[in-house]
């Protein structure tokens, strides 16, 4: 199980300092949900963790600074599913998912039977086997999103970074994807960091949460400490009612203003 630690992370995009001096720690096998309003910097945080954006500060996996690693080594440690990936329209679902195996294939080599088996098994677990030969350009938004997750899972990295993995999914597929991630976490000890706009879902699955605002962590802790009516009103400008649901976890309900 891999522990993730971030120290004094600062990310500048364009002329704007989006994140400034952020610190966080996720224990091996834990699930951190990052929440916050549009533009708060959640995707920026995940991109920095994944090493696809320049940053200052340090990202450590089990004490190793990720910056020092070669891209292949980094990809074996951290798998990242972006919020809005650009997908090659004329590539098949199978071939795209197989790209997750790239860090295991030598530069001049071809994929092995094992790489193809891992790919087929991930597609099956996501209910995508019948899509294997379909072209990415011919998929619905939710189907594409599941394929992006499939590619990340095929990477078999101990740390999984998922940026809004459920936004385009119908209810059943939201449950399927989050349950699958949770099962992998419990069975294989994956450490999971997700952004999630659905605060109740975030509260149901995460061990800890971080509310990003103003370039840093406005709140962090167990879901019940972060999902409060006061913090949500302040940082999302939303009127909500928070109730304690099954398992003592907070549920967030939008409240319609009285007319
Ligand atoms: N390439 C870029 N150049 C300049 N600014 C950028 C760039 N990409 C993002 N930003 C800005 O950085 C800020 C944080 O963006 P980010 O994508 O991290 O937000 P987010 O919290 O993920 O929002 P959302 O909930 O909409 O996904 C936003 O103000 C955004 O406009
Ligand atoms: Mg985002």
Short mmCIF file of C-alpha atoms and ligand atoms in Angstrom, two decimals:
data_model
loop_
_atom_site.label_atom_id
_atom_site.label_comp_id
_atom_site.label_asym_id
_atom_site.label_seq_id
_atom_site.Cartn_x
_atom_site.Cartn_y
_atom_site.Cartn_z
CA UNK A 1 0.00 0.00 0.00
CA UNK A 2 1.33 3.39 -0.95
CA UNK A 3 1.15 6.52 1.10
CA UNK A 4 0.83 9.80 -0.78
CA UNK A 5 2.14 13.02 0.68
CA UNK A 6 2.13 16.52 -0.73
CA UNK A 7 4.27 19.28 0.77
CA UNK A 8 4.03 22.99 0.07
CA UNK A 9 2.55 22.49 -3.41
CA UNK A 10 2.23 25.61 -5.53
CA UNK A 11 0.90 25.58 -9.09
CA UNK A 12 0.78 28.56 -11.43
CA UNK A 13 -1.40 28.35 -14.55
CA UNK A 14 -1.12 31.21 -16.98
CA UNK A 15 -0.62 34.23 -14.76
CA UNK A 16 -2.66 32.84 -11.88
CA UNK A 17 -1.41 31.05 -8.80
CA UNK A 18 -4.11 28.37 -8.60
CA UNK A 19 -2.70 26.44 -5.62
CA UNK A 20 -0.41 27.92 -3.02
CA UNK A 21 1.45 26.00 -0.33
CA UNK A 22 -0.93 23.03 -0.23
CA UNK A 23 -0.10 20.06 1.98
CA UNK A 24 -1.92 16.75 2.31
CA UNK A 25 -1.36 13.15 3.27
CA UNK A 26 -3.31 10.05 2.24
CA UNK A 27 -2.54 6.82 4.07
CA UNK A 28 -1.88 3.68 2.03
CA UNK A 29 -5.19 2.09 1.03
CA UNK A 30 -7.22 5.18 1.98
CA UNK A 31 -9.61 7.18 -0.19
CA UNK A 32 -9.37 10.98 -0.26
CA UNK A 33 -12.14 12.96 -1.94
CA UNK A 34 -11.23 16.46 -3.09
CA UNK A 35 -14.20 18.81 -3.31
CA UNK A 36 -14.65 22.48 -4.09
CA UNK A 37 -16.45 24.92 -6.36
CA UNK A 38 -15.84 25.15 -10.11
CA UNK A 39 -12.42 26.61 -10.78
CA UNK A 40 -11.20 26.02 -7.21
CA UNK A 41 -8.20 24.00 -8.39
CA UNK A 42 -9.25 20.36 -7.90
CA UNK A 43 -8.18 19.19 -11.36
CA UNK A 44 -5.02 21.25 -11.02
CA UNK A 45 -4.21 19.37 -7.81
CA UNK A 46 -4.75 15.97 -9.44
CA UNK A 47 -2.70 16.96 -12.50
CA UNK A 48 0.17 18.03 -10.26
CA UNK A 49 -0.05 14.71 -8.38
CA UNK A 50 -0.03 12.88 -11.71
CA UNK A 51 3.00 14.87 -12.82
CA UNK A 52 1.36 16.33 -15.93
CA UNK A 53 1.67 19.96 -14.75
CA UNK A 54 4.76 21.77 -13.48
CA UNK A 55 4.69 22.59 -9.79
CA UNK A 56 6.88 23.68 -6.95
CA UNK A 57 6.90 21.77 -3.69
CA UNK A 58 7.01 18.02 -3.34
CA UNK A 59 4.78 15.05 -4.19
CA UNK A 60 5.94 11.89 -2.45
CA UNK A 61 4.78 8.30 -2.83
CA UNK A 62 6.05 6.16 0.02
CA UNK A 63 8.60 8.86 0.71
CA UNK A 64 9.97 8.92 -2.87
CA UNK A 65 9.75 12.30 -4.61
CA UNK A 66 7.72 11.62 -7.77
CA UNK A 67 9.52 14.40 -9.64
CA UNK A 68 12.75 12.38 -9.62
CA UNK A 69 11.13 9.43 -11.42
CA UNK A 70 11.16 8.73 -15.14
CA UNK A 71 7.67 8.90 -16.73
CA UNK A 72 7.49 5.08 -17.00
CA UNK A 73 8.41 4.64 -13.35
CA UNK A 74 5.92 7.29 -12.33
CA UNK A 75 3.19 5.63 -14.38
CA UNK A 76 3.75 2.37 -12.53
CA UNK A 77 3.09 4.19 -9.25
CA UNK A 78 0.30 6.62 -10.17
CA UNK A 79 -2.56 6.05 -12.60
CA UNK A 80 -4.54 9.13 -13.60
CA UNK A 81 -7.94 9.42 -15.28
CA UNK A 82 -8.44 13.05 -16.42
CA UNK A 83 -11.72 14.98 -16.25
CA UNK A 84 -11.78 15.90 -19.95
CA UNK A 85 -9.42 13.67 -21.89
CA UNK A 86 -8.88 14.11 -25.60
CA UNK A 87 -9.51 10.70 -27.12
CA UNK A 88 -8.38 9.51 -30.57
CA UNK A 89 -11.70 9.04 -32.34
CA UNK A 90 -10.55 6.23 -34.61
CA UNK A 91 -8.94 4.01 -31.97
CA UNK A 92 -10.77 0.97 -30.61
CA UNK A 93 -11.77 0.67 -26.96
CA UNK A 94 -9.44 -2.33 -26.56
CA UNK A 95 -6.39 -0.62 -28.06
CA UNK A 96 -6.96 2.53 -26.03
CA UNK A 97 -7.36 0.57 -22.80
CA UNK A 98 -4.22 -1.43 -23.65
CA UNK A 99 -2.28 1.88 -23.61
CA UNK A 100 -2.51 1.61 -19.82
CA UNK A 101 0.06 -1.20 -20.12
CA UNK A 102 2.64 1.07 -21.82
CA UNK A 103 4.79 1.46 -18.67
CA UNK A 104 5.31 -2.33 -18.66
CA UNK A 105 6.19 -2.75 -22.34
CA UNK A 106 9.81 -2.27 -23.39
CA UNK A 107 10.50 0.54 -25.87
CA UNK A 108 10.88 -1.69 -28.89
CA UNK A 109 8.70 -4.51 -27.61
CA UNK A 110 5.11 -5.48 -28.21
CA UNK A 111 2.48 -6.07 -25.58
CA UNK A 112 2.52 -9.53 -24.02
CA UNK A 113 -0.30 -12.00 -23.60
CA UNK A 114 -0.49 -10.89 -19.96
CA UNK A 115 -0.99 -7.25 -21.04
CA UNK A 116 -3.89 -8.31 -23.25
CA UNK A 117 -5.34 -10.47 -20.46
CA UNK A 118 -5.21 -7.61 -17.94
CA UNK A 119 -6.89 -5.31 -20.48
CA UNK A 120 -9.65 -7.82 -21.24
CA UNK A 121 -10.27 -8.44 -17.55
CA UNK A 122 -10.56 -4.71 -16.72
CA UNK A 123 -12.98 -4.22 -19.62
CA UNK A 124 -15.04 -7.12 -18.29
CA UNK A 125 -15.13 -5.71 -14.76
CA UNK A 126 -16.42 -2.42 -16.13
CA UNK A 127 -19.06 -4.12 -18.28
CA UNK A 128 -17.24 -3.00 -21.44
CA UNK A 129 -16.31 -6.36 -23.04
CA UNK A 130 -18.90 -5.96 -25.76
CA UNK A 131 -17.42 -2.54 -26.58
CA UNK A 132 -13.87 -3.82 -27.13
CA UNK A 133 -13.85 -3.40 -30.91
CA UNK A 134 -15.93 -0.20 -30.98
CA UNK A 135 -14.26 3.07 -31.99
CA UNK A 136 -13.90 5.74 -29.31
CA UNK A 137 -15.49 8.30 -31.63
CA UNK A 138 -18.66 6.21 -31.67
CA UNK A 139 -19.24 6.07 -27.92
CA UNK A 140 -21.57 8.04 -25.66
CA UNK A 141 -20.10 10.42 -23.07
CA UNK A 142 -20.61 7.96 -20.21
CA UNK A 143 -19.17 5.06 -22.22
CA UNK A 144 -16.09 7.16 -23.01
CA UNK A 145 -15.70 8.03 -19.34
CA UNK A 146 -15.73 4.34 -18.35
CA UNK A 147 -13.11 3.59 -21.01
CA UNK A 148 -10.84 6.31 -19.58
CA UNK A 149 -11.22 4.69 -16.16
CA UNK A 150 -10.50 1.29 -17.74
CA UNK A 151 -7.20 2.59 -19.15
CA UNK A 152 -6.22 3.90 -15.71
CA UNK A 153 -7.09 0.57 -14.03
CA UNK A 154 -5.13 -1.38 -16.65
CA UNK A 155 -2.06 0.52 -15.44
CA UNK A 156 -2.30 -1.46 -12.16
CA UNK A 157 -0.61 1.31 -10.20
CA UNK A 158 -0.96 1.38 -6.40
CA UNK A 159 -2.22 4.99 -6.48
CA UNK A 160 -5.34 5.86 -8.46
CA UNK A 161 -6.11 9.52 -9.27
CA UNK A 162 -9.62 9.98 -10.66
CA UNK A 163 -10.87 13.40 -11.74
CA UNK A 164 -14.69 13.46 -11.63
CA UNK A 165 -15.01 9.78 -12.59
CA UNK A 166 -18.80 9.71 -12.35
CA UNK A 167 -20.05 13.00 -13.82
CA UNK A 168 -21.28 11.61 -17.15
CA UNK A 169 -22.52 8.31 -15.74
CA UNK A 170 -26.09 7.18 -15.11
CA UNK A 171 -26.95 6.15 -11.54
CA UNK A 172 -26.26 2.45 -12.06
CA UNK A 173 -22.89 3.06 -13.65
CA UNK A 174 -21.93 5.58 -10.94
CA UNK A 175 -22.52 2.86 -8.39
CA UNK A 176 -20.73 0.24 -10.49
CA UNK A 177 -17.62 2.41 -10.94
CA UNK A 178 -17.35 3.56 -7.32
CA UNK A 179 -18.01 0.07 -5.96
CA UNK A 180 -15.37 -1.35 -8.29
CA UNK A 181 -12.83 1.24 -7.16
CA UNK A 182 -13.70 0.53 -3.53
CA UNK A 183 -13.36 -3.24 -4.05
CA UNK A 184 -9.94 -2.75 -5.66
CA UNK A 185 -8.97 -0.52 -2.76
CA UNK A 186 -9.94 -3.16 -0.23
CA UNK A 187 -8.61 -6.16 -2.17
CA UNK A 188 -5.40 -4.71 -3.59
CA UNK A 189 -4.80 -1.88 -1.12
CA UNK A 190 -5.05 0.87 -3.74
CA UNK A 191 -4.74 4.42 -2.50
CA UNK A 192 -7.44 6.53 -4.14
CA UNK A 193 -7.70 10.29 -4.69
CA UNK A 194 -10.83 11.47 -6.49
CA UNK A 195 -12.49 14.74 -7.15
CA UNK A 196 -16.25 14.40 -6.92
CA UNK A 197 -18.94 17.02 -7.41
CA UNK A 198 -21.61 14.79 -5.89
CA UNK A 199 -20.96 15.57 -2.23
CA UNK A 200 -23.12 12.76 -0.86
CA UNK A 201 -21.31 10.21 -3.01
CA UNK A 202 -17.99 11.68 -1.91
CA UNK A 203 -19.08 11.40 1.72
CA UNK A 204 -20.18 7.79 1.25
CA UNK A 205 -16.95 6.48 -0.20
CA UNK A 206 -14.14 8.66 1.14
CA UNK A 207 -12.20 8.11 4.35
CA UNK A 208 -11.19 11.74 4.33
CA UNK A 209 -12.07 14.86 2.38
CA UNK A 210 -10.38 18.09 1.45
CA UNK A 211 -12.30 21.21 0.51
CA UNK A 212 -10.25 23.33 -1.88
CA UNK A 213 -10.87 27.10 -1.94
CA UNK A 214 -8.76 30.22 -2.24
CA UNK A 215 -5.74 28.30 -3.46
CA UNK A 216 -5.56 25.93 -0.51
CA UNK A 217 -7.38 23.56 1.81
CA UNK A 218 -10.28 25.46 3.40
CA UNK A 219 -11.18 22.34 5.40
CA UNK A 220 -10.07 18.76 5.65
CA UNK A 221 -10.88 15.76 7.79
CA UNK A 222 -13.45 12.98 7.96
CA UNK A 223 -16.55 13.55 5.79
CA UNK A 224 -18.69 14.70 8.73
CA UNK A 225 -16.20 17.47 9.51
CA UNK A 226 -16.08 18.79 5.94
CA UNK A 227 -19.66 18.29 4.74
CA UNK A 228 -21.30 20.82 7.02
CA UNK A 229 -24.13 23.17 6.06
CA UNK A 230 -21.96 26.12 7.04
CA UNK A 231 -18.91 25.16 4.94
CA UNK A 232 -21.06 24.26 1.94
CA UNK A 233 -22.97 27.55 2.15
CA UNK A 234 -19.73 29.47 2.43
CA UNK A 235 -17.77 27.75 -0.34
CA UNK A 236 -20.44 26.66 -2.83
CA UNK A 237 -22.93 29.45 -2.20
CA UNK A 238 -25.56 26.70 -1.92
CA UNK A 239 -28.31 26.16 0.59
CA UNK A 240 -28.28 22.54 1.69
CA UNK A 241 -29.47 20.30 4.46
CA UNK A 242 -26.98 17.76 5.77
CA UNK A 243 -28.42 14.66 7.41
CA UNK A 244 -26.67 11.66 8.87
CA UNK A 245 -27.33 8.69 6.64
CA UNK A 246 -26.56 5.00 6.71
CA UNK A 247 -23.32 4.15 8.50
CA UNK A 248 -23.24 7.58 10.13
CA UNK A 249 -22.06 9.22 6.92
CA UNK A 250 -23.34 12.67 5.95
CA UNK A 251 -25.82 13.11 3.11
CA UNK A 252 -26.15 16.48 1.41
CA UNK A 253 -29.55 17.56 0.08
CA UNK A 254 -30.13 20.72 -1.91
CA UNK A 255 -32.83 22.87 -0.34
CA UNK A 256 -35.03 25.00 -2.51
CA UNK A 257 -35.21 28.56 -1.24
CA UNK A 258 -38.72 29.43 0.07
CA UNK A 259 -40.72 31.45 -2.45
N1 LIG B 1 -4.32 26.27 -18.99
C1 LIG B 1 -4.75 27.18 -18.12
N2 LIG B 1 -4.30 28.46 -18.15
C2 LIG B 1 -4.73 29.37 -17.27
N3 LIG B 1 -5.62 29.12 -16.28
C3 LIG B 1 -6.09 27.87 -16.22
C4 LIG B 1 -5.69 26.84 -17.12
N4 LIG B 1 -6.37 25.72 -16.81
C5 LIG B 1 -7.15 26.02 -15.76
N5 LIG B 1 -6.98 27.30 -15.40
C6 LIG B 1 -7.64 27.98 -14.29
O1 LIG B 1 -7.22 27.40 -13.09
C7 LIG B 1 -8.29 27.40 -12.15
C8 LIG B 1 -8.48 26.01 -11.58
O2 LIG B 1 -8.90 25.13 -12.61
P1 LIG B 1 -9.25 23.62 -12.31
O3 LIG B 1 -9.48 22.96 -13.62
O4 LIG B 1 -8.19 23.05 -11.44
O5 LIG B 1 -10.60 23.79 -11.48
P2 LIG B 1 -11.56 22.68 -10.85
O6 LIG B 1 -11.61 22.89 -9.38
O7 LIG B 1 -11.13 21.33 -11.31
O8 LIG B 1 -12.97 23.09 -11.47
P3 LIG B 1 -14.20 22.19 -12.03
O9 LIG B 1 -15.07 21.93 -10.81
O10 LIG B 1 -14.89 23.11 -12.97
O11 LIG B 1 -13.66 20.96 -12.67
C9 LIG B 1 -9.52 27.93 -12.89
O12 LIG B 1 -9.70 29.27 -12.54
C10 LIG B 1 -9.15 27.81 -14.33
O13 LIG B 1 -9.76 28.81 -15.09
MG1 LIG B 2 -11.97 19.94 -12.52
#
